[in-house]
Coordinates of C-alpha atoms in Angstrom, one line a residue:
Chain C
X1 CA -18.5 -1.7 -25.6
X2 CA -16.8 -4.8 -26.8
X3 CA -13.4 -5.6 -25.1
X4 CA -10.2 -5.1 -26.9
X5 CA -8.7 -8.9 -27.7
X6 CA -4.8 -9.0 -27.3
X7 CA -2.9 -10.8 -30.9
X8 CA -2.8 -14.1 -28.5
X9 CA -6.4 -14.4 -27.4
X10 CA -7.1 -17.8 -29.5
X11 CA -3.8 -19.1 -28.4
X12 CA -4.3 -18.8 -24.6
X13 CA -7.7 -19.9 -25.3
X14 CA -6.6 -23.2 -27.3
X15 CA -4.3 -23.4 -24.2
X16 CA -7.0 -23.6 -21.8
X17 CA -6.5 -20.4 -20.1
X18 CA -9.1 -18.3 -17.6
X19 CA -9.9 -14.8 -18.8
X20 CA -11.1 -11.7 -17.2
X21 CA -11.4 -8.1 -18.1
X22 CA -9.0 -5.5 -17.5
X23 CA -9.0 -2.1 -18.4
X24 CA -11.3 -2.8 -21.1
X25 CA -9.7 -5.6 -23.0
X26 CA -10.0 -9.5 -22.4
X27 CA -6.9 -10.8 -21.0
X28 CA -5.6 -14.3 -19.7
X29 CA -6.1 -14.4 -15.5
X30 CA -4.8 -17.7 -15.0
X31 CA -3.9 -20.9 -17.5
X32 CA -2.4 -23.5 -14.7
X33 CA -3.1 -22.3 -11.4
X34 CA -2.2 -19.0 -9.9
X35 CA 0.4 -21.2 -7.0
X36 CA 1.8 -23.0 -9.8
X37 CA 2.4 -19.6 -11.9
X38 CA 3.4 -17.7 -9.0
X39 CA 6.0 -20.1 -8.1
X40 CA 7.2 -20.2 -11.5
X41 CA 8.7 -16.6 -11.5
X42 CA 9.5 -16.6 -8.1
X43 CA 12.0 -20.0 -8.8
X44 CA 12.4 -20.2 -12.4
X45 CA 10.9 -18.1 -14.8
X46 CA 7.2 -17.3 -16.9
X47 CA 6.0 -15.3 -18.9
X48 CA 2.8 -13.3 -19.0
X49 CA 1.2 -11.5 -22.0
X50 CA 0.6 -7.9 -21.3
X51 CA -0.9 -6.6 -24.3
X52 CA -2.9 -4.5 -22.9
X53 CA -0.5 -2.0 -21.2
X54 CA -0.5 1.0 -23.5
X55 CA 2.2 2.2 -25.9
X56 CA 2.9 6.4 -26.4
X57 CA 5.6 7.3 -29.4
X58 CA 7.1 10.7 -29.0
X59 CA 9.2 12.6 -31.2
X60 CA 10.3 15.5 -32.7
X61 CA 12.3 18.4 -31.2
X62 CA 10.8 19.5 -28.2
X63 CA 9.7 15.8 -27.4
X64 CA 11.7 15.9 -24.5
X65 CA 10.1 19.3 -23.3
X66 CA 6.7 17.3 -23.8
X67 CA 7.8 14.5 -21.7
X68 CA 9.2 16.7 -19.0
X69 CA 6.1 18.8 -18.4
X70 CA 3.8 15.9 -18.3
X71 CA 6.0 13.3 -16.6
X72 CA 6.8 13.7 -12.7
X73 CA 10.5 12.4 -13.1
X74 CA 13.5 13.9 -15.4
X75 CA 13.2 12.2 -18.4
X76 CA 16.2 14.7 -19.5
X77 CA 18.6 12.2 -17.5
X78 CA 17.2 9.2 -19.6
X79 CA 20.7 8.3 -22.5
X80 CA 19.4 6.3 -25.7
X81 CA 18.4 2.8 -24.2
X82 CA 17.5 4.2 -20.7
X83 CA 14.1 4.2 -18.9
X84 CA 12.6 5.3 -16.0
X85 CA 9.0 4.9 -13.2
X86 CA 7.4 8.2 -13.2
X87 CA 3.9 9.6 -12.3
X88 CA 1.6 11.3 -14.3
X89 CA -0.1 14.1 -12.6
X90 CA -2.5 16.8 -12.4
X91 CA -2.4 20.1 -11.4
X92 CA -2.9 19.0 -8.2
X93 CA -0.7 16.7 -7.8
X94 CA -3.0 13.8 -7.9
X95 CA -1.9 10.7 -9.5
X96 CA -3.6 10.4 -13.0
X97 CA -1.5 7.2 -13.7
X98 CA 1.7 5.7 -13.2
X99 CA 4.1 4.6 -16.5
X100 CA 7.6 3.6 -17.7
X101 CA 9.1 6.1 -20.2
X102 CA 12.0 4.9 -22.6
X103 CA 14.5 6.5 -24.5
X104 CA 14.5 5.5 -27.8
X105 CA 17.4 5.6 -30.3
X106 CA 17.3 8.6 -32.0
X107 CA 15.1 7.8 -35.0
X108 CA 15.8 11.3 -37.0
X109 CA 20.1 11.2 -35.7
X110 CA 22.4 11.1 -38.8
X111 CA 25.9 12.4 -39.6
X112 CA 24.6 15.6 -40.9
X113 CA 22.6 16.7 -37.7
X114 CA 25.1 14.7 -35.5
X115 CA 22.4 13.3 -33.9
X116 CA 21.4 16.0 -31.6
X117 CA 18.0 17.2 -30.4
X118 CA 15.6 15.0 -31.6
X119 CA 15.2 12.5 -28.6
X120 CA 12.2 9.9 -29.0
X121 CA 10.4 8.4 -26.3
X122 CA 8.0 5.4 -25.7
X123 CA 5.7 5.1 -22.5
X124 CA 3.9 2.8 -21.5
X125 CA 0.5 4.1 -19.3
X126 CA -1.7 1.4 -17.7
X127 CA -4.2 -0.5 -19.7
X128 CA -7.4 1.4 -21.0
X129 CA -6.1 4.7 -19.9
X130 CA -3.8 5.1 -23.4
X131 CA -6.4 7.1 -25.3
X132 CA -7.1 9.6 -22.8
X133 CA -3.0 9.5 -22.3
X134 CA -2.5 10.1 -25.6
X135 CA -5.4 13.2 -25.7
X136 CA -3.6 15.0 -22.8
X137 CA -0.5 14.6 -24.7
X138 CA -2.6 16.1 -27.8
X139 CA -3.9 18.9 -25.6
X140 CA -1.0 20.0 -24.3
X141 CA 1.3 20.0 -27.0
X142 CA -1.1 21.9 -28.5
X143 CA -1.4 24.4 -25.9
X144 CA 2.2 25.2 -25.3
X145 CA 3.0 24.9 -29.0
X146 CA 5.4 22.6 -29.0
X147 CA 6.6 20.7 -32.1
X148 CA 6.4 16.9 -31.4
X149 CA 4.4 14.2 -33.0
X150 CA 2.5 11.9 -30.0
X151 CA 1.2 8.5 -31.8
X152 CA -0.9 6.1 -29.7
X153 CA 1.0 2.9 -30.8
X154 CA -1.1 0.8 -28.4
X155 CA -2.5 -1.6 -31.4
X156 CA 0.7 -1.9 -33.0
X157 CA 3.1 -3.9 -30.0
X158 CA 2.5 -7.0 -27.9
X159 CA 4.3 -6.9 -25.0
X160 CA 5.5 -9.5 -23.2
X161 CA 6.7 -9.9 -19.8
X162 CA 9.5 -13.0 -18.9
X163 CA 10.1 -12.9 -15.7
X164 CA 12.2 -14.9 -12.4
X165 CA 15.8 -15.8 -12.2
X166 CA 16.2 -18.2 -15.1
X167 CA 14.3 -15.6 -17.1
X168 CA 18.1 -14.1 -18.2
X169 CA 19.1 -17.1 -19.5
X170 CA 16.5 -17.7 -21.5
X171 CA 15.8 -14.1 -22.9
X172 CA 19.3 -14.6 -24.0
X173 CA 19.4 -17.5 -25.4
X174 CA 16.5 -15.9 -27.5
X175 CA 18.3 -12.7 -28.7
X176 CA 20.9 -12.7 -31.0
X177 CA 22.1 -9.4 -28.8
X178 CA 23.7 -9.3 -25.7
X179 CA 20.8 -8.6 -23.8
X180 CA 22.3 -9.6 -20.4
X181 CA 24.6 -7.4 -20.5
X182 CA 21.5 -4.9 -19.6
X183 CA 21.3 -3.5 -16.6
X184 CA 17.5 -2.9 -14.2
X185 CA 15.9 0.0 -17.0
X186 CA 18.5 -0.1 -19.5
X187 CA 16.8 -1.1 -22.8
X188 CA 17.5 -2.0 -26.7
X189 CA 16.7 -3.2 -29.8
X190 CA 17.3 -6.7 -30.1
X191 CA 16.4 -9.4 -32.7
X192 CA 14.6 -12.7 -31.7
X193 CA 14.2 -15.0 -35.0
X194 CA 14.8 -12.0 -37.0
X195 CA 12.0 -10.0 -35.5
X196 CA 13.4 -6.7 -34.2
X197 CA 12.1 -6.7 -30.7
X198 CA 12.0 -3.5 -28.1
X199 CA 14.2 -5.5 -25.1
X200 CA 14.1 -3.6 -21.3
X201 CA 15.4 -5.2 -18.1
X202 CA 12.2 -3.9 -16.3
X203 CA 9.2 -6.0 -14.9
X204 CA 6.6 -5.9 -12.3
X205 CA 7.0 -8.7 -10.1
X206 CA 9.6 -7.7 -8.1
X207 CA 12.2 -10.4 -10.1
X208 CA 14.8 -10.2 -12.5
X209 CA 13.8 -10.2 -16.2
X210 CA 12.6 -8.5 -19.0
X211 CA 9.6 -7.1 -21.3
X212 CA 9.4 -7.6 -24.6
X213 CA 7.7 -5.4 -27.4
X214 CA 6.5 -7.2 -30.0
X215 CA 5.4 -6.2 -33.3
X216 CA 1.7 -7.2 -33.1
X217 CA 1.9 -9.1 -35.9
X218 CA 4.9 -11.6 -34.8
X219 CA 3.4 -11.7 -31.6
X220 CA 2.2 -15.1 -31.6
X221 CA 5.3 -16.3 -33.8
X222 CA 7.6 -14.7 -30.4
X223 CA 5.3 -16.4 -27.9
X224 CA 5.7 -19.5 -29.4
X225 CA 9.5 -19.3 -28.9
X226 CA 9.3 -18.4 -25.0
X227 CA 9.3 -21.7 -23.9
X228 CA 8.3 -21.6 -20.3
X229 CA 5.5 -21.0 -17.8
X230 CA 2.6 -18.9 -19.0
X231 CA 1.5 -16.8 -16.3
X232 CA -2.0 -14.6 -16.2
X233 CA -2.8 -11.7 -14.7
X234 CA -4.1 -13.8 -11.1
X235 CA -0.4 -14.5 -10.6
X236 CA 1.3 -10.8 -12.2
X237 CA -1.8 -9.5 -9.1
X238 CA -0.4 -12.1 -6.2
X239 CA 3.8 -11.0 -7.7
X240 CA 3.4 -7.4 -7.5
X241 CA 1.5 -7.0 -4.9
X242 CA 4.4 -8.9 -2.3
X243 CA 6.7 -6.7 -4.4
X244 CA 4.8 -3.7 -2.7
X245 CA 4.1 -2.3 -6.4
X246 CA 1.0 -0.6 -6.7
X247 CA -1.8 -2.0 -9.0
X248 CA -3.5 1.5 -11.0
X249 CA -7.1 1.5 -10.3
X250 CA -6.8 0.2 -7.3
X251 CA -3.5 1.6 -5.0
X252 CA -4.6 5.0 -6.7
X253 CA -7.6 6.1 -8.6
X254 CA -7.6 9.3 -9.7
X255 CA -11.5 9.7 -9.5
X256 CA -12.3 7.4 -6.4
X257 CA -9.1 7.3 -4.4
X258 CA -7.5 10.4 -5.1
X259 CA -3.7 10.2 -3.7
X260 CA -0.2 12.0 -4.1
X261 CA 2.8 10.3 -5.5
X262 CA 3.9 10.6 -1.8
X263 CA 1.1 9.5 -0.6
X264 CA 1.3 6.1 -2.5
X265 CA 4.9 5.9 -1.6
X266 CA 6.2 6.3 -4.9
X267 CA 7.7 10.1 -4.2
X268 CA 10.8 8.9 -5.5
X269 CA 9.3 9.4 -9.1
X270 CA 9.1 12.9 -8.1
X271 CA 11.8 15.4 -9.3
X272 CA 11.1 18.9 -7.8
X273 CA 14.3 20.3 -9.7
X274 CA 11.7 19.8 -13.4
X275 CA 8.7 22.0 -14.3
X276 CA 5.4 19.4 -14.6
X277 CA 2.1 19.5 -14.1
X278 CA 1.3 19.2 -10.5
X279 CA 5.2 20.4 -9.2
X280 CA 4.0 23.6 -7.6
X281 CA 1.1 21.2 -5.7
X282 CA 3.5 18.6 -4.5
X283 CA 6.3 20.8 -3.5
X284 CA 3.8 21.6 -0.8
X285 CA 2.9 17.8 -0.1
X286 CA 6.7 17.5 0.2
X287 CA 7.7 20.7 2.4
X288 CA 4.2 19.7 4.6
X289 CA 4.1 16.6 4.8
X290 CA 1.8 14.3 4.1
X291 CA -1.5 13.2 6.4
X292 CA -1.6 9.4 5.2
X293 CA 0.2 7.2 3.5
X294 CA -0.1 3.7 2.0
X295 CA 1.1 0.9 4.2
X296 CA 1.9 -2.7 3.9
X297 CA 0.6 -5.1 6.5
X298 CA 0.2 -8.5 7.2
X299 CA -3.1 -10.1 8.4
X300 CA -2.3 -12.5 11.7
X301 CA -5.6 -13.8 12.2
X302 CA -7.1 -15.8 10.0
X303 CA -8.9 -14.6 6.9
X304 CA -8.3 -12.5 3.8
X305 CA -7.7 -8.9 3.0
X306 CA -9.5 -7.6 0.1
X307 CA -10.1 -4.3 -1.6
X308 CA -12.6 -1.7 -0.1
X309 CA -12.8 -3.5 3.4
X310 CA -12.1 -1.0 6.5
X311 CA -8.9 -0.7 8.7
X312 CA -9.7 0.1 11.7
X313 CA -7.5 1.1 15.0
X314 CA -7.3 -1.4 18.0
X315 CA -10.4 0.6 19.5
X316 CA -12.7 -0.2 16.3
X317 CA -12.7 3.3 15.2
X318 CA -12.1 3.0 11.2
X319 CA -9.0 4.8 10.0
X320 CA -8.4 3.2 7.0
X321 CA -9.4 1.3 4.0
X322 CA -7.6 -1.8 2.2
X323 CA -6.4 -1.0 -1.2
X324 CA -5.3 -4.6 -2.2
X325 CA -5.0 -8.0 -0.5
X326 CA -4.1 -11.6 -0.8
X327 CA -3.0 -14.6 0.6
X328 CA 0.8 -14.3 -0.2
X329 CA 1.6 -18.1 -2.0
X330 CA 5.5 -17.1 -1.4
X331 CA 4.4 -16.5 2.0
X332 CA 1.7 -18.3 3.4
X333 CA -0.1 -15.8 5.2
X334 CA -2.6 -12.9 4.0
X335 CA -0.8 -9.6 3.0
X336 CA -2.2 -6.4 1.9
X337 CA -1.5 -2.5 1.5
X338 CA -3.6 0.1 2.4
X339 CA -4.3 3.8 2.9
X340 CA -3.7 4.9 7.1
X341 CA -2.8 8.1 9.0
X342 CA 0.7 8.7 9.4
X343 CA 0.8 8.2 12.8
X344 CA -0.5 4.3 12.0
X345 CA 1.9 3.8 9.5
X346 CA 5.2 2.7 11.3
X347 CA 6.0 -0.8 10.9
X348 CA 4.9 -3.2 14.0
X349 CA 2.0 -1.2 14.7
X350 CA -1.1 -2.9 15.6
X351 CA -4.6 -2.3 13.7
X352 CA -7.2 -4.5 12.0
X353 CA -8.7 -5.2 9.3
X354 CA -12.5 -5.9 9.0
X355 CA -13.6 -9.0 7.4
X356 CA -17.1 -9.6 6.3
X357 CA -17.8 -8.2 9.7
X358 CA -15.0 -9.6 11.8
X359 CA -12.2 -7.7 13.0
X360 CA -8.8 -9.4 12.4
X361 CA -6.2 -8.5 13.6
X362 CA -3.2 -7.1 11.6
X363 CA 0.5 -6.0 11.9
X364 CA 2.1 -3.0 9.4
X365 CA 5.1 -4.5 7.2
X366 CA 8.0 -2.7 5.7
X367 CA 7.6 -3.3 2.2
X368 CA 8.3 -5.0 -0.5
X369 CA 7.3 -8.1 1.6
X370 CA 9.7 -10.3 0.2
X371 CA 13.3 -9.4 -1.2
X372 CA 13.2 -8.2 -4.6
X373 CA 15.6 -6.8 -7.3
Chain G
X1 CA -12.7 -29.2 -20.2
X2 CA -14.8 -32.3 -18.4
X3 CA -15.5 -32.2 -14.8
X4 CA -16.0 -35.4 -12.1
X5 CA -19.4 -35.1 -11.0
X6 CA -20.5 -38.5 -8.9
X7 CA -23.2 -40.0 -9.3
X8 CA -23.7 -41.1 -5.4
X9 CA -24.9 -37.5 -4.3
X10 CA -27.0 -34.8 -4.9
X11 CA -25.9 -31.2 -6.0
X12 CA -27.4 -27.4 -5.5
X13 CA -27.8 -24.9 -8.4
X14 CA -24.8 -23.2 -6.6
X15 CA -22.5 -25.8 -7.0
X16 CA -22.3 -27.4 -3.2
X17 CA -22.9 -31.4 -3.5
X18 CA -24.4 -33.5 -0.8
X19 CA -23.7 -37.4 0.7
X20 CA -25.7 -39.3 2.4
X21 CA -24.7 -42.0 4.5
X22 CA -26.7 -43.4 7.5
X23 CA -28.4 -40.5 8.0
X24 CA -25.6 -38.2 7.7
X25 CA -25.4 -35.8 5.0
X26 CA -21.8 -34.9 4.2
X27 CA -20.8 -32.0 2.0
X28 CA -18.5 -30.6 -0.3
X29 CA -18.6 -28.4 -3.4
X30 CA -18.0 -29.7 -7.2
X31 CA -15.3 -30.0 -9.2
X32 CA -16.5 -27.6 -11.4
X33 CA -17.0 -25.1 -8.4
X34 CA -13.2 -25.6 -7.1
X35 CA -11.8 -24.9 -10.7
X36 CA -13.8 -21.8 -11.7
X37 CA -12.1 -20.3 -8.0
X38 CA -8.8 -21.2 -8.7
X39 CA -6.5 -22.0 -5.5
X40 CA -8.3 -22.2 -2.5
X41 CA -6.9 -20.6 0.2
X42 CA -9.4 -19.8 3.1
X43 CA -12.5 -21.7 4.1
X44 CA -14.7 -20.1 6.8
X45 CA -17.3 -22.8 8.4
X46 CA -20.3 -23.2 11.1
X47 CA -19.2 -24.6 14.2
X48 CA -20.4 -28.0 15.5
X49 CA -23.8 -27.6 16.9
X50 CA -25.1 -24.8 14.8
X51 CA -28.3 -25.3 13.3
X52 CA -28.6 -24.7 9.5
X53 CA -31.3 -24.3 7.1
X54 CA -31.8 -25.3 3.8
X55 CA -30.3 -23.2 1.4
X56 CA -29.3 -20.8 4.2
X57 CA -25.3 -19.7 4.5
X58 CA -23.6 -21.9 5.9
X59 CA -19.7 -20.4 5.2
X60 CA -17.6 -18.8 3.1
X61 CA -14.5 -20.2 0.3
X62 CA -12.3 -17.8 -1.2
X63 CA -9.5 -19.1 -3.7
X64 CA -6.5 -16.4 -4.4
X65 CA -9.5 -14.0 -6.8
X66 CA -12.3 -14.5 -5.6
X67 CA -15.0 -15.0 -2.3
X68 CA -17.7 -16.9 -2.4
X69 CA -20.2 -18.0 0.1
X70 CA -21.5 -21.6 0.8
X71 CA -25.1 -22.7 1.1
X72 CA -26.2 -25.7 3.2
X73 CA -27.8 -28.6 1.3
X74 CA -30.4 -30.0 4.0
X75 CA -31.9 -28.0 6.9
X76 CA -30.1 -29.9 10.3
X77 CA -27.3 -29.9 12.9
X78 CA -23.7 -30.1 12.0
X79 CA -22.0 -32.8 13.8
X80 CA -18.4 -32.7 12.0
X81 CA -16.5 -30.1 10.9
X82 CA -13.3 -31.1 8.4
X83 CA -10.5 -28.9 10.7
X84 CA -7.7 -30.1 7.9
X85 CA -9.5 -27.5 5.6
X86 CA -8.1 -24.3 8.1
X87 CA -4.7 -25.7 7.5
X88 CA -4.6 -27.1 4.1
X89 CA -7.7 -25.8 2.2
X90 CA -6.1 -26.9 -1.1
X91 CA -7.7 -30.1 0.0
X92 CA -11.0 -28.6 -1.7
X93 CA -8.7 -28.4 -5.4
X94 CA -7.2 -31.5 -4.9
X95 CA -9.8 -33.8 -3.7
X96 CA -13.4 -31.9 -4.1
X97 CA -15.5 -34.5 -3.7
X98 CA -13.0 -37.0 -0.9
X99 CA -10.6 -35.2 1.2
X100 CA -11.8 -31.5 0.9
X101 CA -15.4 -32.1 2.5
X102 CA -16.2 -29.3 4.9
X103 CA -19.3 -30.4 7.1
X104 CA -21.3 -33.1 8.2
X105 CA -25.2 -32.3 8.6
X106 CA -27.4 -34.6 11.0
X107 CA -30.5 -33.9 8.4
X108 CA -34.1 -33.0 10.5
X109 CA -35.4 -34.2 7.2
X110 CA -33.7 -36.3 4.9
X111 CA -36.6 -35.8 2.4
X112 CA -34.6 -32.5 1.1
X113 CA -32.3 -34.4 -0.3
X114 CA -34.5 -34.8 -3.1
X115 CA -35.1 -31.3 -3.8
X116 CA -31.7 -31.3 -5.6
X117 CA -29.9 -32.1 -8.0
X118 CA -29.1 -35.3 -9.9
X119 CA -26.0 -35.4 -11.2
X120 CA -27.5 -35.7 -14.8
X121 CA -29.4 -32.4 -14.1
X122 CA -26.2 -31.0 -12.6
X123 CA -24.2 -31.9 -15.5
X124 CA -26.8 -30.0 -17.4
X125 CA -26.7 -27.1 -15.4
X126 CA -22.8 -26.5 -15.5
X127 CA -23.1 -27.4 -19.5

């Protein structure tokens, strides 16, 4: 199957960037060097193309319902201009994928109706999963007879991501909104050069900043305005992952690596008071308890942590496996999260990690690594 | 994008280049090699002593994405081992070919050297 190309793929490619694919479509991994972007957003600001994340539209009068039923957190506290992390579940609880859901201005609200009822929502699932997203919307709707219209906008928005401390100033100097005024997952329209642009204060590298959907059409006109680091998916991988924010696929895979929100410590996404898909399985996770959970750890000897290798106790005995891993450029020193019994998971605890055959040994980390937003 | 590739030395199809001098076969990998893995970060090498073999593994490299192992140029002993590389193994981005040289080789048979690489065929190769 040929890969999806974001609207910028001659651009980064007459920049000189690196690509790789993810989630089906052929995206920029590195244009400088993964150091040099890293740094970027963690002291100034960059921005990355992310194209490829998907984009759900949802609308109509039991939208809301929809989004409830399907959605692990209470999209019924999102106001216009609001968003919020949830999971996406199935009846068992099991992560199917993790998204951002925003509250759109109410597209149908006039004086008549007084605005009421009609709430629209955009979410964003993870790249290549938006067709199947948008088919379990479909079913579901269907089943429970809902009236809402689901579009799978995924071909019609870029989406942008400027991120790091300086990336306020500069969004702002773009808009012709107040778009600092924004607080983390608030959200509006704004203008850039007279393109209405879909604005949030959200991110994924553990910075300040914001992400910007683009018409797909403007989208190389907009990327030519952010003047400032272009940053590929090498150093988004290197950001998030010293964030402590999980990578889908990899953190959780529904078929390979099947995990609870709790288990992936994202149970905070998790609203028990809603009715979803997979409640009734996770109230038990959360009155029980769970068995393992995913850990952050640093490596002490020497070496790197990678996905798939074993963690093992201090007696050798594999407990364990190593979700993601790298050598942390804000740190210096090999970091990585991974799946380990409870009773391994308290920070300072001693295990190791097995490296092309070599035990090394490692040390469990509180996470998000480093301090974040 | 053009890549350095010296002319004094010989280079394997999987992008490790060899120098000799007095006997001594020094080695490193390409230019080309250290860009296509991106920042270098770990560099895992034979101790000196250990007898290698042509061809045979001789380490590991692995940049921020990606691992890749390392294959020895001429069968022999390594005599030197480049211990900047566990601290700073940026060395092999910045300087591939100079300061980011990972092992020195006493050859049992300098002959070998002519099984690889010009750098004209090299420069074909990576084309």
């Amino acid at each position: 199957m040929p890969l999806q190309t974001p609207p910028l793929r001659g651009a980064h490619d007459e920049r000189g960037a690196k690509f790789t694919e993810f989630g089906g479509w052929d995206m920029p991994v590195e244009f400088d060097s993964i150091r040099t972007e890293h740094a970027a957003v963690r002291e100034d600001v960059g921005v990355f193309d992310v194209s490829h994340m998907g984009q759900i539209h949802v609308t109509g009068p039991d939208a809301t319902e929809l989004m409830q039923r399907l959605t692990s957190n209470d999209v019924s506290r999102l106001a216009v201009g609001d968003s919020q992390y949830a999971a996406i579940t199935d009846e068992d609880g099991i992560i199917i994928d993790d998204t951002v859901v925003y509250r759109l201005p109410d597209e149908s609200a006039t004086a008549s109706n007084g605005g009421d009822g009609e709430a629209t929502y955009l979410f964003v699932p993870n790249a290549g999963t938006d067709e199947e997203t948008h088919e379990r919307w479909i079913s579901y709707r269907n089943e429970w007879d809902l009236e809402t219209t689901v579009d799978n906008r995924t071909d019609e928005y870029a989406m942008f991501a400027v991120q790091g401390p300086n990336a306020p100033a500069l969004v702002d100097d773009l808009t012709d909104e107040a778009v600092t005024e924004l607080d983390r997952f608030e959200a509006r329209y704004a203008t850039i050069d007279d393109v209405t642009c879909w604005i949030a204060r959200t991110g994924y590298t553990g910075e300040d900043g914001f992400e910007l959907l683009v018409p797909w059409s403007e989208a190389e006109h907009i990327w030519s305005l952010v003047e400032c680091q272009p940053c590929g998916l090498g150093a988004r991988d290197t950001l998030r992952i010293e964030a402590g924010l999980l990578l889908a696929g990899q953190d959780f895979d529904h078929e390979s690596d099947p995990r609870t929100p709790y288990e992936a410590g994202i149970g905070f996404t998790v609203d028990l008071e809603t009715e979803f898909v997979g409640r009734d399985a996770l109230e038990r996770v959360h009155d029980d308890g769970v068995e393992e959970q995913l850990v952050g750890f640093q490596l002490i000897d020497r070496g790197v942590p990678r996905h798939g290798y074993d963690i093992t106790n201090t007696d050798g005995r594999v407990v364990g496996t190593v979700t993601s891993g790298t050598m942390s450029p804000s740190l210096g020193h090999p970091i990585g999260l991974g799946y380990v019994p409870v009773e391994y998971a308290e920070p300072g605890t001693t295990l190791q990690v097995v490296v092309r055959g070599q035990s090394k040994k490692a040390r469990v980390e509180t996470t998000p690594f480093i301090d974040t937003v | 994008m053009s890549f350095d590739i010296p002319d004094d030395r010989r280079y394997l199809e999987s992008h490790e280049w060899a120098l000799e001098e007095n006997g001594v076969v020094r080695m490193g990998i390409s230019d080309f090699a250290q860009d296509e893995l991106g920042d270098v970060v770990f560099v895992e090498l034979p101790d000196e002593g250990d007898h290698l073999e042509q061809e045979g593994d001789l380490g590991v490299i692995e940049s921020i994405k990606a691992v890749s192992d390392l294959y020895a140029p001429v069968s022999g002993e390594v005599t030197a081992v480049n211990e900047d590389l566990f601290d700073a193994p940026e060395l092999v981005n910045d300087d591939p070919f100079g300061e980011g040289w990972m092992i020195e080789i006493e050859a049992d048979d300098l002959d070998e050297l002519e099984t690889l690489l010009t750098a004209e065929e090299y420069e074909d190769q990576i084309a």
